[in-house]
CSV table of N, CA and C in Angstrom, one decimal:
chain,number,residue,atom,x,y,z
A,1,MET,N,11.3,-49.3,-48.5
A,1,MET,CA,10.2,-49.8,-47.8
A,1,MET,C,9.2,-48.7,-47.5
A,2,HIS,N,7.9,-48.9,-47.8
A,2,HIS,CA,6.9,-47.9,-47.6
A,2,HIS,C,6.3,-48.2,-46.2
A,3,THR,N,6.1,-47.2,-45.4
A,3,THR,CA,5.4,-47.3,-44.1
A,3,THR,C,4.3,-46.3,-44.0
A,4,SER,N,3.2,-46.7,-43.5
A,4,SER,CA,2.1,-45.8,-43.3
A,4,SER,C,1.4,-46.3,-42.0
A,5,ARG,N,0.7,-45.4,-41.4
A,5,ARG,CA,-0.1,-45.7,-40.2
A,5,ARG,C,-1.5,-45.5,-40.5
A,6,ALA,N,-2.3,-46.5,-40.2
A,6,ALA,CA,-3.8,-46.4,-40.4
A,6,ALA,C,-4.4,-45.5,-39.4
A,7,LYS,N,-5.2,-44.6,-39.8
A,7,LYS,CA,-5.9,-43.7,-38.9
A,7,LYS,C,-7.1,-44.4,-38.2
A,8,TYR,N,-7.7,-45.3,-38.9
A,8,TYR,CA,-8.9,-46.0,-38.3
A,8,TYR,C,-8.5,-47.4,-37.9
A,9,HIS,N,-9.3,-48.0,-37.0
A,9,HIS,CA,-8.9,-49.3,-36.5
A,9,HIS,C,-10.1,-50.3,-36.7
A,10,LEU,N,-9.7,-51.6,-36.6
A,10,LEU,CA,-10.7,-52.7,-36.7
A,10,LEU,C,-11.9,-52.4,-35.7
A,11,GLY,N,-13.1,-52.6,-36.2
A,11,GLY,CA,-14.3,-52.4,-35.4
A,11,GLY,C,-14.8,-51.0,-35.3
A,12,GLN,N,-14.0,-50.0,-35.8
A,12,GLN,CA,-14.5,-48.6,-35.7
A,12,GLN,C,-15.5,-48.3,-36.8
A,13,VAL,N,-16.5,-47.5,-36.4
A,13,VAL,CA,-17.5,-47.1,-37.3
A,13,VAL,C,-17.1,-45.8,-38.0
A,14,VAL,N,-17.1,-45.8,-39.4
A,14,VAL,CA,-16.7,-44.7,-40.2
A,14,VAL,C,-17.8,-44.4,-41.2
A,15,ARG,N,-17.6,-43.2,-41.8
A,15,ARG,CA,-18.6,-42.8,-42.9
A,15,ARG,C,-17.8,-42.2,-44.0
A,16,HIS,N,-18.3,-42.3,-45.2
A,16,HIS,CA,-17.7,-41.8,-46.4
A,16,HIS,C,-17.9,-40.3,-46.4
A,17,ARG,N,-16.9,-39.6,-46.9
A,17,ARG,CA,-16.9,-38.1,-46.9
A,17,ARG,C,-17.8,-37.6,-48.0
A,18,LYS,N,-18.0,-38.3,-49.1
A,18,LYS,CA,-18.7,-37.8,-50.2
A,18,LYS,C,-20.0,-38.6,-50.5
A,19,HIS,N,-20.0,-39.9,-50.2
A,19,HIS,CA,-21.2,-40.7,-50.5
A,19,HIS,C,-21.9,-41.1,-49.2
A,20,PRO,N,-23.3,-41.3,-49.3
A,20,PRO,CA,-24.1,-41.5,-48.1
A,20,PRO,C,-24.0,-43.0,-47.6
A,21,PHE,N,-22.9,-43.4,-47.1
A,21,PHE,CA,-22.8,-44.7,-46.5
A,21,PHE,C,-21.9,-44.7,-45.3
A,22,ARG,N,-22.2,-45.6,-44.4
A,22,ARG,CA,-21.4,-45.8,-43.2
A,22,ARG,C,-20.9,-47.3,-43.2
A,23,GLY,N,-19.9,-47.6,-42.4
A,23,GLY,CA,-19.5,-49.0,-42.3
A,23,GLY,C,-18.6,-49.2,-41.1
A,24,VAL,N,-18.2,-50.5,-40.9
A,24,VAL,CA,-17.3,-50.9,-39.8
A,24,VAL,C,-16.1,-51.5,-40.5
A,25,VAL,N,-14.9,-51.0,-40.0
A,25,VAL,CA,-13.6,-51.4,-40.6
A,25,VAL,C,-13.4,-52.9,-40.1
A,26,PHE,N,-13.2,-53.8,-41.1
A,26,PHE,CA,-12.8,-55.2,-40.8
A,26,PHE,C,-11.5,-55.6,-41.3
A,27,ASP,N,-10.8,-54.7,-42.1
A,27,ASP,CA,-9.4,-55.0,-42.6
A,27,ASP,C,-8.9,-53.7,-43.1
A,28,VAL,N,-7.5,-53.7,-43.1
A,28,VAL,CA,-6.8,-52.5,-43.6
A,28,VAL,C,-5.6,-52.9,-44.5
A,29,ASP,N,-5.5,-52.3,-45.6
A,29,ASP,CA,-4.3,-52.4,-46.4
A,29,ASP,C,-3.5,-51.2,-46.3
A,30,ALA,N,-2.1,-51.3,-46.1
A,30,ALA,CA,-1.3,-50.2,-45.9
A,30,ALA,C,-1.2,-49.3,-47.1
A,31,ILE,N,-1.4,-49.9,-48.3
A,31,ILE,CA,-1.5,-49.1,-49.5
A,31,ILE,C,-2.5,-49.9,-50.4
A,32,PHE,N,-2.9,-49.3,-51.5
A,32,PHE,CA,-3.9,-49.9,-52.4
A,32,PHE,C,-3.5,-51.3,-52.7
A,33,SER,N,-4.4,-52.2,-52.6
A,33,SER,CA,-4.2,-53.6,-52.9
A,33,SER,C,-5.3,-54.3,-53.6
A,34,ASN,N,-6.1,-53.5,-54.4
A,34,ASN,CA,-7.1,-54.1,-55.2
A,34,ASN,C,-6.6,-54.2,-56.6
A,35,THR,N,-7.5,-54.5,-57.6
A,35,THR,CA,-7.1,-54.6,-59.0
A,35,THR,C,-6.9,-53.3,-59.7
A,36,GLN,N,-6.1,-53.2,-60.7
A,36,GLN,CA,-6.0,-52.0,-61.5
A,36,GLN,C,-7.3,-51.7,-62.2
A,37,GLU,N,-8.0,-52.7,-62.6
A,37,GLU,CA,-9.3,-52.5,-63.2
A,37,GLU,C,-10.3,-51.8,-62.3
A,38,TRP,N,-10.3,-52.2,-61.0
A,38,TRP,CA,-11.1,-51.6,-60.0
A,38,TRP,C,-10.7,-50.1,-59.9
A,39,TYR,N,-9.4,-49.8,-59.8
A,39,TYR,CA,-8.9,-48.5,-59.6
A,39,TYR,C,-9.3,-47.6,-60.9
A,40,ASP,N,-9.1,-48.2,-62.1
A,40,ASP,CA,-9.4,-47.4,-63.3
A,40,ASP,C,-10.8,-47.1,-63.5
A,41,ALA,N,-11.7,-47.9,-62.8
A,41,ALA,CA,-13.2,-47.6,-62.9
A,41,ALA,C,-13.6,-46.3,-62.1
A,42,ILE,N,-12.7,-45.8,-61.2
A,42,ILE,CA,-13.0,-44.6,-60.5
A,42,ILE,C,-12.7,-43.4,-61.5
A,43,PRO,N,-13.6,-42.5,-61.6
A,43,PRO,CA,-13.4,-41.3,-62.4
A,43,PRO,C,-12.0,-40.7,-62.1
A,44,GLU,N,-11.3,-40.4,-63.1
A,44,GLU,CA,-9.9,-39.9,-62.9
A,44,GLU,C,-9.8,-38.7,-61.9
A,45,GLU,N,-10.8,-37.8,-62.1
A,45,GLU,CA,-10.8,-36.6,-61.2
A,45,GLU,C,-11.1,-36.9,-59.7
A,46,SER,N,-11.6,-38.1,-59.5
A,46,SER,CA,-11.9,-38.5,-58.1
A,46,SER,C,-11.0,-39.6,-57.6
A,47,ARG,N,-10.1,-40.0,-58.4
A,47,ARG,CA,-9.2,-41.2,-58.1
A,47,ARG,C,-8.2,-40.8,-57.0
A,48,PRO,N,-8.3,-41.5,-55.8
A,48,PRO,CA,-7.4,-41.2,-54.7
A,48,PRO,C,-6.0,-41.8,-55.0
A,49,PRO,N,-4.9,-41.2,-54.4
A,49,PRO,CA,-3.6,-41.8,-54.6
A,49,PRO,C,-3.6,-43.2,-54.0
A,50,LYS,N,-2.7,-44.1,-54.5
A,50,LYS,CA,-2.6,-45.5,-54.0
A,50,LYS,C,-1.8,-45.6,-52.8
A,51,ASP,N,-0.9,-44.6,-52.5
A,51,ASP,CA,0.0,-44.7,-51.4
A,51,ASP,C,-0.5,-44.3,-50.0
A,52,GLN,N,-1.7,-44.7,-49.7
A,52,GLN,CA,-2.3,-44.4,-48.4
A,52,GLN,C,-3.1,-45.7,-48.0
A,53,PRO,N,-3.4,-45.7,-46.7
A,53,PRO,CA,-4.2,-46.9,-46.3
A,53,PRO,C,-5.6,-47.0,-47.0
A,54,TYR,N,-6.0,-48.2,-47.3
A,54,TYR,CA,-7.3,-48.5,-47.8
A,54,TYR,C,-8.0,-49.4,-46.9
A,55,TYR,N,-9.3,-49.2,-46.7
A,55,TYR,CA,-10.1,-49.9,-45.6
A,55,TYR,C,-11.1,-50.8,-46.3
A,56,HIS,N,-11.3,-52.0,-45.7
A,56,HIS,CA,-12.4,-52.9,-46.1
A,56,HIS,C,-13.5,-52.6,-45.1
A,57,LEU,N,-14.7,-52.4,-45.5
A,57,LEU,CA,-15.8,-52.0,-44.6
A,57,LEU,C,-17.0,-52.9,-44.9
A,58,LEU,N,-17.6,-53.3,-43.8
A,58,LEU,CA,-19.0,-53.9,-43.9
A,58,LEU,C,-19.9,-52.6,-43.9
A,59,ALA,N,-20.4,-52.3,-45.1
A,59,ALA,CA,-21.0,-51.0,-45.3
A,59,ALA,C,-22.5,-51.1,-45.4
A,60,GLU,N,-23.2,-50.0,-45.2
A,60,GLU,CA,-24.6,-49.9,-45.4
A,60,GLU,C,-25.0,-48.5,-45.8
A,61,ASN,N,-26.1,-48.5,-46.6
A,61,ASN,CA,-26.7,-47.2,-46.9
A,61,ASN,C,-28.2,-47.4,-46.7
A,62,ASP,N,-29.0,-46.5,-47.1
A,62,ASP,CA,-30.4,-46.6,-46.9
A,62,ASP,C,-31.1,-47.7,-47.6
A,63,HIS,N,-30.4,-48.3,-48.6
A,63,HIS,CA,-31.0,-49.3,-49.5
A,63,HIS,C,-30.4,-50.7,-49.4
A,64,SER,N,-29.1,-50.8,-49.0
A,64,SER,CA,-28.5,-52.1,-49.0
A,64,SER,C,-27.3,-52.3,-48.1
A,65,TYR,N,-26.8,-53.5,-48.1
A,65,TYR,CA,-25.6,-53.8,-47.3
A,65,TYR,C,-24.6,-54.4,-48.3
A,66,TYR,N,-23.3,-54.1,-48.1
A,66,TYR,CA,-22.3,-54.5,-49.0
A,66,TYR,C,-20.9,-54.4,-48.4
A,67,VAL,N,-19.9,-54.8,-49.1
A,67,VAL,CA,-18.5,-54.7,-48.7
A,67,VAL,C,-17.9,-53.5,-49.5
A,68,ALA,N,-17.3,-52.6,-48.9
A,68,ALA,CA,-16.7,-51.4,-49.6
A,68,ALA,C,-15.2,-51.4,-49.4
A,69,TYR,N,-14.5,-50.8,-50.3
A,69,TYR,CA,-13.1,-50.7,-50.3
A,69,TYR,C,-12.8,-49.2,-50.5
A,70,VAL,N,-12.3,-48.5,-49.4
A,70,VAL,CA,-12.3,-47.0,-49.4
A,70,VAL,C,-10.9,-46.5,-49.0
A,71,SER,N,-10.4,-45.5,-49.7
A,71,SER,CA,-9.2,-44.9,-49.3
A,71,SER,C,-9.4,-44.1,-48.0
A,72,GLU,N,-8.3,-43.9,-47.2
A,72,GLU,CA,-8.4,-43.2,-46.0
A,72,GLU,C,-8.8,-41.8,-46.2
A,73,GLN,N,-8.4,-41.1,-47.2
A,73,GLN,CA,-8.8,-39.7,-47.4
A,73,GLN,C,-10.3,-39.5,-47.6
A,74,ASN,N,-11.0,-40.6,-48.0
A,74,ASN,CA,-12.4,-40.5,-48.2
A,74,ASN,C,-13.3,-40.9,-47.0
A,75,LEU,N,-12.6,-41.2,-45.9
A,75,LEU,CA,-13.3,-41.6,-44.7
A,75,LEU,C,-13.2,-40.6,-43.6
A,76,MET,N,-14.2,-40.7,-42.7
A,76,MET,CA,-14.1,-39.9,-41.5
A,76,MET,C,-14.8,-40.7,-40.4
A,77,ALA,N,-14.3,-40.5,-39.1
A,77,ALA,CA,-14.9,-41.2,-38.0
A,77,ALA,C,-16.4,-40.9,-37.9
A,78,ASP,N,-17.2,-41.8,-37.5
A,78,ASP,CA,-18.6,-41.6,-37.3
A,78,ASP,C,-18.9,-41.6,-35.8
A,79,TYR,N,-19.3,-40.5,-35.2
A,79,TYR,CA,-19.5,-40.3,-33.8
A,79,TYR,C,-21.0,-40.3,-33.5
A,80,SER,N,-21.8,-40.8,-34.4
A,80,SER,CA,-23.3,-40.7,-34.2
A,80,SER,C,-23.8,-41.6,-33.0
A,81,GLY,N,-23.0,-42.6,-32.7
A,81,GLY,CA,-23.4,-43.6,-31.7
A,81,GLY,C,-24.4,-44.6,-32.2
A,82,GLU,N,-24.7,-44.5,-33.4
A,82,GLU,CA,-25.7,-45.4,-34.0
A,82,GLU,C,-25.0,-46.7,-34.5
A,83,PRO,N,-25.5,-47.9,-34.2
A,83,PRO,CA,-24.9,-49.1,-34.7
A,83,PRO,C,-25.1,-49.3,-36.2
A,84,ILE,N,-24.4,-50.2,-36.8
A,84,ILE,CA,-24.5,-50.6,-38.2
A,84,ILE,C,-25.3,-51.9,-38.2
A,85,ASP,N,-26.2,-52.1,-39.2
A,85,ASP,CA,-27.0,-53.3,-39.2
A,85,ASP,C,-26.6,-54.3,-40.2
A,86,HIS,N,-25.4,-54.3,-40.7
A,86,HIS,CA,-24.9,-55.2,-41.7
A,86,HIS,C,-25.0,-56.6,-41.2
A,87,PRO,N,-25.6,-57.6,-42.0
A,87,PRO,CA,-25.8,-58.9,-41.5
A,87,PRO,C,-24.6,-59.7,-41.2
A,88,ASP,N,-23.4,-59.4,-41.7
A,88,ASP,CA,-22.2,-60.1,-41.5
A,88,ASP,C,-21.4,-59.7,-40.2
A,89,LEU,N,-21.9,-58.6,-39.5
A,89,LEU,CA,-21.2,-58.1,-38.4
A,89,LEU,C,-21.0,-59.2,-37.3
A,90,GLN,N,-22.0,-60.0,-37.0
A,90,GLN,CA,-22.0,-61.0,-36.0
A,90,GLN,C,-20.9,-62.1,-36.2
A,91,ASP,N,-20.5,-62.2,-37.5
A,91,ASP,CA,-19.4,-63.2,-37.8
A,91,ASP,C,-18.1,-62.8,-37.4
A,92,MET,N,-17.9,-61.4,-37.3
A,92,MET,CA,-16.6,-60.9,-37.0
A,92,MET,C,-16.4,-60.1,-35.7
A,93,PHE,N,-17.5,-59.6,-35.2
A,93,PHE,CA,-17.5,-58.6,-34.1
A,93,PHE,C,-18.5,-59.0,-33.0
A,94,GLY,N,-18.2,-58.5,-31.8
A,94,GLY,CA,-19.1,-58.6,-30.7
A,94,GLY,C,-20.1,-57.5,-30.8
A,95,ASP,N,-20.9,-57.4,-29.8
A,95,ASP,CA,-22.0,-56.4,-29.7
A,95,ASP,C,-21.4,-55.0,-29.7
A,96,PHE,N,-22.1,-54.1,-30.3
A,96,PHE,CA,-21.8,-52.7,-30.4
A,96,PHE,C,-21.8,-52.1,-29.0
A,97,GLU,N,-20.7,-51.5,-28.6
A,97,GLU,CA,-20.6,-50.8,-27.3
A,97,GLU,C,-19.6,-49.7,-27.3
A,98,ASP,N,-19.9,-48.6,-26.7
A,98,ASP,CA,-19.1,-47.4,-26.6
A,98,ASP,C,-18.6,-46.9,-28.0
A,99,GLY,N,-19.6,-47.0,-29.0
A,99,GLY,CA,-19.3,-46.5,-30.3
A,99,GLY,C,-18.5,-47.4,-31.2
A,100,ARG,N,-18.2,-48.6,-30.8
A,100,ARG,CA,-17.4,-49.5,-31.7
A,100,ARG,C,-17.8,-51.0,-31.5
A,101,TYR,N,-17.2,-51.8,-32.4
A,101,TYR,CA,-17.5,-53.2,-32.3
A,101,TYR,C,-16.2,-54.0,-31.9
A,102,PRO,N,-16.2,-54.7,-30.8
A,102,PRO,CA,-15.0,-55.5,-30.4
A,102,PRO,C,-14.8,-56.6,-31.4
A,103,VAL,N,-13.5,-56.8,-31.8
A,103,VAL,CA,-13.1,-57.9,-32.7
A,103,VAL,C,-13.4,-59.2,-32.0
A,104,GLN,N,-14.0,-60.1,-32.8
A,104,GLN,CA,-14.3,-61.5,-32.3
A,104,GLN,C,-13.8,-62.6,-33.2
A,105,PHE,N,-13.0,-62.2,-34.2
A,105,PHE,CA,-12.5,-63.2,-35.2
A,105,PHE,C,-11.0,-63.4,-35.0
A,106,GLN,N,-10.4,-64.4,-35.5
A,106,GLN,CA,-9.0,-64.7,-35.4
A,106,GLN,C,-8.2,-63.9,-36.4
A,107,LEU,N,-7.2,-63.2,-36.0
A,107,LEU,CA,-6.4,-62.4,-36.9
A,107,LEU,C,-5.2,-63.2,-37.3
A,108,ASN,N,-4.8,-63.0,-38.5
A,108,ASN,CA,-3.6,-63.7,-39.1
A,108,ASN,C,-2.3,-63.1,-38.6
């Protein structure tokens, strides 16, 4: 049995270490749980190991909003105090306060 502990939590604002985007964590997979095709599309020299937490983010950059799937090693906490403007935030989270978004949706 594989066990891992997620470093980031639901509602936390994070940023990508290499690419210019930020996001809010809305789900966490203990290990990689996307398709092999998706994984193979990452350049081999940049491909992160599968045996670490992967995060689903409501993400934004200067040009758009989207959902991102990112390995833990490629994330860092965002302490800017700036909210995220993703249009789907209100469906899952309460208002931004103290640098995070409180969970407002039903967990399974």
